[in-house]
Short mmCIF file of C-alpha atoms and ligand atoms in Angstrom, two decimals:
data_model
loop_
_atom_site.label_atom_id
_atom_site.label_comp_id
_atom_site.label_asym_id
_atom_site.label_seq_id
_atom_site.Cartn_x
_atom_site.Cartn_y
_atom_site.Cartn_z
CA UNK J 18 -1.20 9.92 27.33
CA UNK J 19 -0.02 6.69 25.31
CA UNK J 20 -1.04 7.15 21.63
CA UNK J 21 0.38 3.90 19.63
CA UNK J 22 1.04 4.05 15.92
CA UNK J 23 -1.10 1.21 15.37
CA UNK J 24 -3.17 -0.48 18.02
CA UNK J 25 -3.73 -4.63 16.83
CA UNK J 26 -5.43 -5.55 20.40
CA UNK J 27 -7.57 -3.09 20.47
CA UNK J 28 -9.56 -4.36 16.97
CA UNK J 29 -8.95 -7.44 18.28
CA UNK J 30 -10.70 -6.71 21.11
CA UNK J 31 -13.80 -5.53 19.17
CA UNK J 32 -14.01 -9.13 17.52
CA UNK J 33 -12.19 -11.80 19.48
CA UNK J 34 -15.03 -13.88 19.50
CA UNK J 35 -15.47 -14.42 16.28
CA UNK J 36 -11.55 -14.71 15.48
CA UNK J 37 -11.25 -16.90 18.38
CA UNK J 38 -13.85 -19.44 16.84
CA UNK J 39 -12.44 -19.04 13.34
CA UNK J 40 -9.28 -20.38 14.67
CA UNK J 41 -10.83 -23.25 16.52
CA UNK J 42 -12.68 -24.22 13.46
CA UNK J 43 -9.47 -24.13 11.73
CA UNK J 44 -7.51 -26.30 14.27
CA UNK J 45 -10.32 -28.85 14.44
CA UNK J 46 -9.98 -28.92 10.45
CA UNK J 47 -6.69 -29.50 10.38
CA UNK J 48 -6.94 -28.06 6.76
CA UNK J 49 -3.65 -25.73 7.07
CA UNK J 50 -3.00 -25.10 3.27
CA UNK J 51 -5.49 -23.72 0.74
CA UNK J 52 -8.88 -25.49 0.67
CA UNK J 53 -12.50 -24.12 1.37
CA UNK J 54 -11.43 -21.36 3.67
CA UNK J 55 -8.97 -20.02 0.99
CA UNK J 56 -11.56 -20.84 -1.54
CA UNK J 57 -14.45 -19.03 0.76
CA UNK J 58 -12.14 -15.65 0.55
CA UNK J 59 -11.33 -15.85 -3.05
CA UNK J 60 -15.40 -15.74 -3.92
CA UNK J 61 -15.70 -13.12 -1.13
CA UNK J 62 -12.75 -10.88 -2.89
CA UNK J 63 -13.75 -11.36 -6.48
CA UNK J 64 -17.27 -10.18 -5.15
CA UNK J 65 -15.76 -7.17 -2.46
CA UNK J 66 -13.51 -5.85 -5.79
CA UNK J 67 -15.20 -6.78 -8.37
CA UNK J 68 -13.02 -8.45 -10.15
CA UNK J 69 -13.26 -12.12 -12.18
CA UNK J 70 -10.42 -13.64 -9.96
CA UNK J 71 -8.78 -13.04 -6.95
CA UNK J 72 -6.10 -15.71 -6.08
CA UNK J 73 -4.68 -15.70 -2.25
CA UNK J 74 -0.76 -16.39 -1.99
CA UNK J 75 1.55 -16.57 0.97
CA UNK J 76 2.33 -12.24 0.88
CA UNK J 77 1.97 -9.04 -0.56
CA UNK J 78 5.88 -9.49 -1.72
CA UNK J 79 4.84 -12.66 -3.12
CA UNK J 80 2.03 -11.16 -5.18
CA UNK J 81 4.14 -8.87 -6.80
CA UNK J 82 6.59 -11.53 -7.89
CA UNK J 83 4.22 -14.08 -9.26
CA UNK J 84 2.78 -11.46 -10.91
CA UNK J 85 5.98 -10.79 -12.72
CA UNK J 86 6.59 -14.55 -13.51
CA UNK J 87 2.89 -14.35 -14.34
CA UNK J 88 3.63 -12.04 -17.46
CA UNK J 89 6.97 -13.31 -18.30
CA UNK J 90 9.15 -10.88 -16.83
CA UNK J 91 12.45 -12.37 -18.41
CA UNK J 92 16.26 -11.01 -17.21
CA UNK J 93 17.04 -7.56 -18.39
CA UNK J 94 13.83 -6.80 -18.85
CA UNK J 95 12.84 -2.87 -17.41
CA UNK J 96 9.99 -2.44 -14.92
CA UNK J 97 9.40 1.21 -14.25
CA UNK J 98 8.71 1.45 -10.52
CA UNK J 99 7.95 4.71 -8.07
CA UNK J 100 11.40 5.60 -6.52
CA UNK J 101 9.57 5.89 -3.02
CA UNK J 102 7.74 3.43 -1.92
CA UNK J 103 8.19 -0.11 0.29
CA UNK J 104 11.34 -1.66 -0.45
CA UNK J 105 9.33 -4.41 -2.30
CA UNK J 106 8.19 -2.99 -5.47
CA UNK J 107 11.18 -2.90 -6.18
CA UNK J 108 12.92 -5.83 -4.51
CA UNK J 109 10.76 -8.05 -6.73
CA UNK J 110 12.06 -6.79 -9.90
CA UNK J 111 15.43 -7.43 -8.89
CA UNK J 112 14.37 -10.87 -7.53
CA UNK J 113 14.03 -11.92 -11.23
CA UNK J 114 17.41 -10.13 -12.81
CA UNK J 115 15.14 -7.94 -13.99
CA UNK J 116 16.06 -3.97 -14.12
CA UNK J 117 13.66 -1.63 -11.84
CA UNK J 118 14.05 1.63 -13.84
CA UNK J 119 12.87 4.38 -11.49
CA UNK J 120 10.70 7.54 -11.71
CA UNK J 121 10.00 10.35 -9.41
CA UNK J 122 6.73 11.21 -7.50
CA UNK J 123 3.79 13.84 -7.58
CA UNK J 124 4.07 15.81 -4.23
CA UNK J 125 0.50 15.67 -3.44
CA UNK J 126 -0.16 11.99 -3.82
CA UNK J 127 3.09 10.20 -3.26
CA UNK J 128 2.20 8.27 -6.63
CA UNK J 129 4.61 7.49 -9.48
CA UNK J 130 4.51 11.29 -11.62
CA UNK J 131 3.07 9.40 -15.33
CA UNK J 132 4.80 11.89 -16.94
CA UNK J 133 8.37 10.61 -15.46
CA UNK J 134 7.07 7.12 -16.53
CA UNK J 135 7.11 8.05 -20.22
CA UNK J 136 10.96 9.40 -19.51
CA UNK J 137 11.64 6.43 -18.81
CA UNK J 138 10.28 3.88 -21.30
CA UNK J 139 13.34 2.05 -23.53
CA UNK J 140 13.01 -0.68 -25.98
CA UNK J 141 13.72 -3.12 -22.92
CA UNK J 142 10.50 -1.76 -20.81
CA UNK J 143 7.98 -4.39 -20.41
CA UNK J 144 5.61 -3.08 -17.34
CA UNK J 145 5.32 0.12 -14.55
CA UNK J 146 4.39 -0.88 -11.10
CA UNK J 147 2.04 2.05 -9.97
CA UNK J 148 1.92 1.85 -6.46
CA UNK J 149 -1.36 3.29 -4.59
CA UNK J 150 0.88 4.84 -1.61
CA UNK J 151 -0.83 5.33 1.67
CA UNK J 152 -4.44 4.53 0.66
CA UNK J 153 -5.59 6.33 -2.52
CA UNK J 154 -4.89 5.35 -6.18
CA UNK J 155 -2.19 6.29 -8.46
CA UNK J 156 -3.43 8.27 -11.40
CA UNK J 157 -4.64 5.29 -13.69
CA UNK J 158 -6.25 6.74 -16.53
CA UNK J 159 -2.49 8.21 -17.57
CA UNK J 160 -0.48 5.62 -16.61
CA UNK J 161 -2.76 3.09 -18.78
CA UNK J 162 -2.39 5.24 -21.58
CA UNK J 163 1.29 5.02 -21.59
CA UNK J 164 1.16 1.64 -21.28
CA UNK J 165 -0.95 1.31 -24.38
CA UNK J 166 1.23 2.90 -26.23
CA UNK J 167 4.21 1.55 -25.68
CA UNK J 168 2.77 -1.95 -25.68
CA UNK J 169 3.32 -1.93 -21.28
CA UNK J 170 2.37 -4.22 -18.29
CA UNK J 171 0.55 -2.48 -15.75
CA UNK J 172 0.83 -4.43 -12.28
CA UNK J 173 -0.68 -2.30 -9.55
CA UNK J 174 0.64 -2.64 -6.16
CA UNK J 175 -2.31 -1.89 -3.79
CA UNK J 176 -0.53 -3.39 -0.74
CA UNK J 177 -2.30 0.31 1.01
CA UNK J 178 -5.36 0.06 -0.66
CA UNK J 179 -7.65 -2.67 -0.66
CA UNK J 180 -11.02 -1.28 -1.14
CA UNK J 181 -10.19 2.23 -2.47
CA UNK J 182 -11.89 3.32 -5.87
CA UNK J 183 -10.02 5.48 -8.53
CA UNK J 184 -12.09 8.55 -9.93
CA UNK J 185 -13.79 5.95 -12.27
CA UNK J 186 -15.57 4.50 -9.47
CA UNK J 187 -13.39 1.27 -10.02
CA UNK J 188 -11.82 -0.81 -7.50
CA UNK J 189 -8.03 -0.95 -7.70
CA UNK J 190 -6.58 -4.11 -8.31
CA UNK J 191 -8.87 -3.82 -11.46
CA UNK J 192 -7.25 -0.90 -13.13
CA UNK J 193 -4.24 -2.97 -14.72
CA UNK J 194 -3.34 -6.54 -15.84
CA UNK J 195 -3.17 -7.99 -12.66
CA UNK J 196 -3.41 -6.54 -8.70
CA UNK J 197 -1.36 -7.19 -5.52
CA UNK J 198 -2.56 -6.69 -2.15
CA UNK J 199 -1.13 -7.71 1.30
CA UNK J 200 -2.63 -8.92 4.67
CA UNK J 201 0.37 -7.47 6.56
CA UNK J 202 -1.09 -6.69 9.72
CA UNK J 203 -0.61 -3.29 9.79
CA UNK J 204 -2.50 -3.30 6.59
CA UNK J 205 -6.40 -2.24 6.85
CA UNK J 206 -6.92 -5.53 6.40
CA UNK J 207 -4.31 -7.62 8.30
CA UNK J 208 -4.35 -10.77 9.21
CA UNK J 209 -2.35 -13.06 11.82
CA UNK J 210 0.97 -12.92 10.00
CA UNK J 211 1.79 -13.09 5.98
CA UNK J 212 -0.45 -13.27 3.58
CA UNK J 213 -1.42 -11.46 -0.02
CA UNK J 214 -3.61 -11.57 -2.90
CA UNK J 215 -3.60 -11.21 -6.75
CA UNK J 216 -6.55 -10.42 -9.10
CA UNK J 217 -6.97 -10.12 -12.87
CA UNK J 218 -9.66 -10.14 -15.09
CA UNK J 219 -8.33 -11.58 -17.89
CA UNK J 220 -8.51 -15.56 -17.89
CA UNK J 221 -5.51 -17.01 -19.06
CA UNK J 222 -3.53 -14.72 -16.56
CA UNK J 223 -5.93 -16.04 -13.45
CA UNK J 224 -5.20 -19.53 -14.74
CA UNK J 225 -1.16 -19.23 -15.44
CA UNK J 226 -1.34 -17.06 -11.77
CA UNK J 227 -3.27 -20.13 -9.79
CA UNK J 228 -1.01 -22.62 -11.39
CA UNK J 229 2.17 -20.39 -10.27
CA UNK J 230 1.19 -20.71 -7.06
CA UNK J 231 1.89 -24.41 -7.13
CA UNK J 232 5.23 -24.34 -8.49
CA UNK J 233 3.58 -24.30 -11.65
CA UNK J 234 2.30 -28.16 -11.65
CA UNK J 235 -0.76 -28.72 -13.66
CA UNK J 236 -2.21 -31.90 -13.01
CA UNK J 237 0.13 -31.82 -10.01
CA UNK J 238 3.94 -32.75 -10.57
CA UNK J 239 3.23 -32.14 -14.26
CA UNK J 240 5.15 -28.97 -15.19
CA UNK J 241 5.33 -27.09 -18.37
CA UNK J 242 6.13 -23.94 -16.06
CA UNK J 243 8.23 -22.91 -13.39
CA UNK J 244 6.30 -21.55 -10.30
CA UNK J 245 6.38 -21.46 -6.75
CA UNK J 246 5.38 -22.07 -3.21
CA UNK J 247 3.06 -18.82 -3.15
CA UNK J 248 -0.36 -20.50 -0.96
CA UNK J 249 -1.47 -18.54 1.13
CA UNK J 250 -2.53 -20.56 4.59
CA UNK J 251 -6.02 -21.75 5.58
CA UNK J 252 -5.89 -20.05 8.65
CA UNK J 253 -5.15 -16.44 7.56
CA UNK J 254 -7.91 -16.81 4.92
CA UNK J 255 -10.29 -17.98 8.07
CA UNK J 256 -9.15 -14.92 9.82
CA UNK J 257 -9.72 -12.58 6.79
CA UNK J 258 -13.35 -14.16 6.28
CA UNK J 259 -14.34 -13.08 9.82
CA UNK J 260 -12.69 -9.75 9.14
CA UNK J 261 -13.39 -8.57 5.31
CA UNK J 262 -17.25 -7.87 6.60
CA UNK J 263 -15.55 -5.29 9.04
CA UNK J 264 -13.47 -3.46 6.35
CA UNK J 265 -15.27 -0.92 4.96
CA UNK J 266 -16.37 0.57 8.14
CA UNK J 267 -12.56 0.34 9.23
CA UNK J 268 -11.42 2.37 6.67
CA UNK J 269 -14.50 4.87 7.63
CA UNK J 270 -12.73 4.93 10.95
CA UNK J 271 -9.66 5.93 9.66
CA UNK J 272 -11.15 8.57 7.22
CA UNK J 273 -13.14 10.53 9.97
CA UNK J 274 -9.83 10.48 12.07
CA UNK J 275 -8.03 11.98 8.94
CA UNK J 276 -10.68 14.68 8.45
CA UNK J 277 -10.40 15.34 12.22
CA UNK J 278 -6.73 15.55 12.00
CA UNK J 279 -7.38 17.82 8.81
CA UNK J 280 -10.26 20.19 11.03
CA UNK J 281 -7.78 20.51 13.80
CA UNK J 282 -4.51 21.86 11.90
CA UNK J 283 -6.77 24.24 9.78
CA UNK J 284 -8.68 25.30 12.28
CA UNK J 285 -5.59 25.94 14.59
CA UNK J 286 -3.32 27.98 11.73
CA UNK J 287 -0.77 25.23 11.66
CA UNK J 288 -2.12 24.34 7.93
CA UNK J 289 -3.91 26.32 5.64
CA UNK J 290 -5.23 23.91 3.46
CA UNK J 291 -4.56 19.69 2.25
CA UNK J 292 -2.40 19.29 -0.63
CA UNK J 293 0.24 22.04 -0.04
CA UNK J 294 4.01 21.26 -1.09
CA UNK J 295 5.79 24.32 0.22
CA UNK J 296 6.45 25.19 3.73
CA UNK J 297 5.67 28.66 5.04
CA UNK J 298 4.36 30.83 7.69
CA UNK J 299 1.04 29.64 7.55
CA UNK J 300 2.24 26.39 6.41
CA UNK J 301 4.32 25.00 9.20
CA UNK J 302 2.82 21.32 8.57
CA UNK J 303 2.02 20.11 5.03
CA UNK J 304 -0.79 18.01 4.87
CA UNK J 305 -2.13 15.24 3.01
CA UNK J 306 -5.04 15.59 0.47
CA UNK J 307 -7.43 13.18 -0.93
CA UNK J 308 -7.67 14.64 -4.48
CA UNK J 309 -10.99 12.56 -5.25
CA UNK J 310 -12.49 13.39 -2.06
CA UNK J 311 -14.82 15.72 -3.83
CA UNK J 312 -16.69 12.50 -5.79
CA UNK J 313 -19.21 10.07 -4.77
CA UNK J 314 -16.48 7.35 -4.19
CA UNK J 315 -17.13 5.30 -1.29
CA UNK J 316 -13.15 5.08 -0.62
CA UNK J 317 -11.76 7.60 -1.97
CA UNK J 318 -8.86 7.34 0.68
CA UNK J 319 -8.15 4.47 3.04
CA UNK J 320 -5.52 6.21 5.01
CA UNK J 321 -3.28 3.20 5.07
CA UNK J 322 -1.32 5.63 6.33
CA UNK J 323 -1.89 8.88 7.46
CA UNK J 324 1.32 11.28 6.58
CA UNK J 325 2.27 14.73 7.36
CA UNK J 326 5.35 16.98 6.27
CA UNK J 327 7.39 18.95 8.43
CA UNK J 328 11.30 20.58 8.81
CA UNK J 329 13.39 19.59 11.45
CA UNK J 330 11.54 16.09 11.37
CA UNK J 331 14.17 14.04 14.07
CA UNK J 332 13.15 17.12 16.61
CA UNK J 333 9.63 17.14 15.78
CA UNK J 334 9.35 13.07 16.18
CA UNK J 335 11.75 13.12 19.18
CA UNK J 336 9.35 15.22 20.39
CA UNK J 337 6.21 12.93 19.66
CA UNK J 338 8.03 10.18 21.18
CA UNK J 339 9.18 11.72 24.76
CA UNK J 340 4.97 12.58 24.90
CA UNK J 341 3.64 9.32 24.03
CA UNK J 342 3.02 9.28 20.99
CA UNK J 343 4.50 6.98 18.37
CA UNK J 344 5.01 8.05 14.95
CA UNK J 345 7.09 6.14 11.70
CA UNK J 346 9.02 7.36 8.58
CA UNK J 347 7.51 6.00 5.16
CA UNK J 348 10.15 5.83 3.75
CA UNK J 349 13.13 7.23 4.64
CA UNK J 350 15.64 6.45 1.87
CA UNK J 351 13.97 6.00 -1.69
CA UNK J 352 15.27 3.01 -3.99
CA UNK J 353 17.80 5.18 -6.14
CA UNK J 354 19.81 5.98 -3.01
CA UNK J 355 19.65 2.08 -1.20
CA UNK J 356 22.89 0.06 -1.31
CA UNK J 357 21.50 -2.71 -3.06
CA UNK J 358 20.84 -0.49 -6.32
CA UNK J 359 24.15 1.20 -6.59
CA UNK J 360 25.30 -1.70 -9.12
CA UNK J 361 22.39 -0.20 -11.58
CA UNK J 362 24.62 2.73 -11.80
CA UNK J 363 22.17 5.48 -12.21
CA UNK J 364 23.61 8.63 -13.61
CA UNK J 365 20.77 10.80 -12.14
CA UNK J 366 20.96 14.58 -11.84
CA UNK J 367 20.67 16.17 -8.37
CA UNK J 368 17.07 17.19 -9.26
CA UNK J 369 15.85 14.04 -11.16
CA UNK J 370 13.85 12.82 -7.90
CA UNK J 371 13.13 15.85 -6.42
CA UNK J 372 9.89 15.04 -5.12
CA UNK J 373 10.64 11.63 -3.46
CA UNK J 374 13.63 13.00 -1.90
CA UNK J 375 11.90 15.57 -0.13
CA UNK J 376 9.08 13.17 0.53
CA UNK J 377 11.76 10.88 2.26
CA UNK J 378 13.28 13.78 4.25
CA UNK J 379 10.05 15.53 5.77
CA UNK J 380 7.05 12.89 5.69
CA UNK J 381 6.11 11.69 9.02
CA UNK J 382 3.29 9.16 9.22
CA UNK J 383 0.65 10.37 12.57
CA UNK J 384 -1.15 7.31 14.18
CA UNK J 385 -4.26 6.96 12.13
CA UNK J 386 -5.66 3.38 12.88
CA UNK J 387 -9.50 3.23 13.51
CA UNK J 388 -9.62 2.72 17.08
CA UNK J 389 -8.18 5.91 17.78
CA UNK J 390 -9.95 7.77 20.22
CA UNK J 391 -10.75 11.66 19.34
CA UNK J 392 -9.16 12.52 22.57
CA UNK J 393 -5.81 10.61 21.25
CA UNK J 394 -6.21 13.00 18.05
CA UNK J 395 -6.68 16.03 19.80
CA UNK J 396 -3.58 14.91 22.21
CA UNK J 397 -1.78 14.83 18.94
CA UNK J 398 -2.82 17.93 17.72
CA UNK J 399 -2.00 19.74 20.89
CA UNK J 400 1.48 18.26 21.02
CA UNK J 401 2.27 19.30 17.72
CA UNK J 402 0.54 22.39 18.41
CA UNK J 403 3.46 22.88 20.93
CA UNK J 404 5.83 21.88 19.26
CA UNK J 405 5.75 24.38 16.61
CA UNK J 406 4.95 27.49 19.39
C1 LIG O 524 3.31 -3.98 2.60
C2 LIG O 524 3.68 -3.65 1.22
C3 LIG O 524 4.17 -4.62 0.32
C4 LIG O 524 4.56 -6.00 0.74
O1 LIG O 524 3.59 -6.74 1.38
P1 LIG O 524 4.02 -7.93 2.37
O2 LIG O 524 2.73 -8.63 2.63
O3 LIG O 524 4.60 -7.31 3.59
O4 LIG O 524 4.99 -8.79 1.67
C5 LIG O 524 4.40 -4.25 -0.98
N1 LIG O 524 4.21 -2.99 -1.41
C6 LIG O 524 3.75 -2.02 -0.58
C7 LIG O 524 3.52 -0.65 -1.12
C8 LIG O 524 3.49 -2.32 0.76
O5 LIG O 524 3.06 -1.35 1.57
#
């Protein structure tokens, strides 16, 4: 049996018509950049998140930066970033001479630890990047608190998560000064090549955001700022109107094929229980848990992605692979040990990152997307089952 990481025809399948005719409409338009489409999603997202703006730009990258130029991020200035997460977060930073300071992980969640944030903070720290890894949010309630006191910035990158509510009940992308998605299509909601989103809800940030977009002109080829080309395309945000209707019951998909993944290494003694950080006899796989899966959130979890732990990960995924079944490492070297940041110089001890290193050397991310048939799960399940026998 074939079991893909990620399957793109087969949603496209489920909806072609509908695509298909959103990208006549566009062609017949000829309306390629911005304009009602654009405009159509932006009302759509405020709505969907609840927030007062929601701005579409040409990436999730993108987002993050002109959300940095968006509150001043000057050179030298300190972001505090999560050492493991997509080379972005970070990249961004550095994009803008700016210094990505970074701090380790909690085990469970794969989100920045707040408590290595506050280690962190120097006179020269102006914001901390939460990221909401793999589909649930970053503990917000603590990281805002930090950021209160210390006078902080908090841009949330919810590239994984559009849609999923912290504890709160609150859609991220709301829980800081200004949010960052991405329509990567891998994302849970993808569309048909780059394209990202930022929201606020404070006013003159959605104003100085839209006018970034634009290279900063306002009336056009006035400029009292420097911005750039961050539009996003009319035909992307066609694509994403036909498919934002879709995305709650998407990430539904993907939730029921988590808990099924969950049922199956329980119930089979590969796992005792979600959330475990320590390998043992009865723990041969460490699973993921959805800490706020207790609460009446309606997305609690999107499983962006859906990520196990094991030991002796190039066997195990070798393994996968020579069955069928395609699997990916999120992310295999976290930002303190990449090239491009050995000029920073960090004088970090062995254990400093503990967490996100052995995140980076066990995780393993299982196909998860919602087409996923339960006989592809169980396939899964049986392989690994064999594996470890
Ligand atoms: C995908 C992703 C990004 C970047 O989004 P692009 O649209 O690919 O530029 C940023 N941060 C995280 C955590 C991501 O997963």
């Amino acid at each position: 049996m074939k079991v893909p990481l990620l399957d793109l025809k087969a949603q496209y399948q489920t909806i072609k018509k509908e695509l298909d005719e959103a990208l006549i409409k566009t062609a017949e338009s000829q309306y390629f950049i911005l304009g009602p489409e654009v405009e159509k999603l932006e009302k759509a997202m405020c709505e969907y998140l609840g927030c007062k703006y929601a701005i579409g730009v040409s990436s999730g990258t993108d987002a993050l930066l002109v959300a940095l130029m968006a509150i001043d991020i000057k050179p030298g200035d300190e972001i505090i970033v999560p050492t493991y997460s997509f080379f972005a977060t970070a990249g961004v930073v550095s994009r803008l001479n700016a210094v990505p300071v970074f701090a380790d992980i909690d085990p469970v969640t794969y989100n920045i630890n707040p408590t290595d944030i506050e280690k962190k903070i120097t006179d020269k720290t102006k914001a901390i990047i939460p990221v909401h890894l793999y589909g649930q949010s970053a503990e917000m309630d603590e990281i805002n608190a930090i950021a209160q006191k210390y006078h902080l910035k908090v841009i949330e990158d919810g590239a994984q998560a559009i849609g999923v509510q912290y504890k709160n009940g609150i859609n991220v992308g709301n829980l800081g000064d200004i949010g960052c998605f991405s329509f990567f299509p891998s994302k849970n909601l993808g569309c048909f090549g780059d394209g990202g989103l930022v929201t606020t809800n404070n006013d003159e940030l959605g104003a100085k955001l839209r006018i970034l977009r634009v290279h900063g002109g306002k009336p056009k080829y006035y400029h009292k700022i420097i911005g750039g080309n961050f539009r996003l395309d009319a035909i992307q945000a066609a694509i994403l109107n036909v498919k934002l209707p879709y995305l709650d019951s998407w990430s539904e998909k993907r939730r029921v094929n988590a808990n099924h993944y969950l049922k199956l290494f329980i119930s089979s003694g590969l796992a005792t229980e979600p959330g475990k950080i320590e390998f043992s006899e009865k723990d041969k796989v460490l699973l993921p848990k959805a800490v706020y899966s207790d609460s009446k959130l309606k997305n609690y979890h999107i499983y962006n992605q859906f990520v196990i732990r094991v030991q002796k990960r190039d066997e195990f995924r070798k393994y996968l692979s020579d069955n069928g079944i395609s699997t990916e490492i999120y992310y295999p070297v976290p930002f303190h040990k990449q090239e491009c940041f050995a000029k920073l110089a960090l004088n970090y001890s062995e254990s400093a990152f503990i967490n996100s290193e052995n995140a980076a050397n066990q995780s393993i991310a299982l196909p998860i997307y919602p087409e996923l048939a339960v006989e592809q799960i169980e396939y899964v399940h049986s392989k690994i089952s064999e594996f470890h026998s």
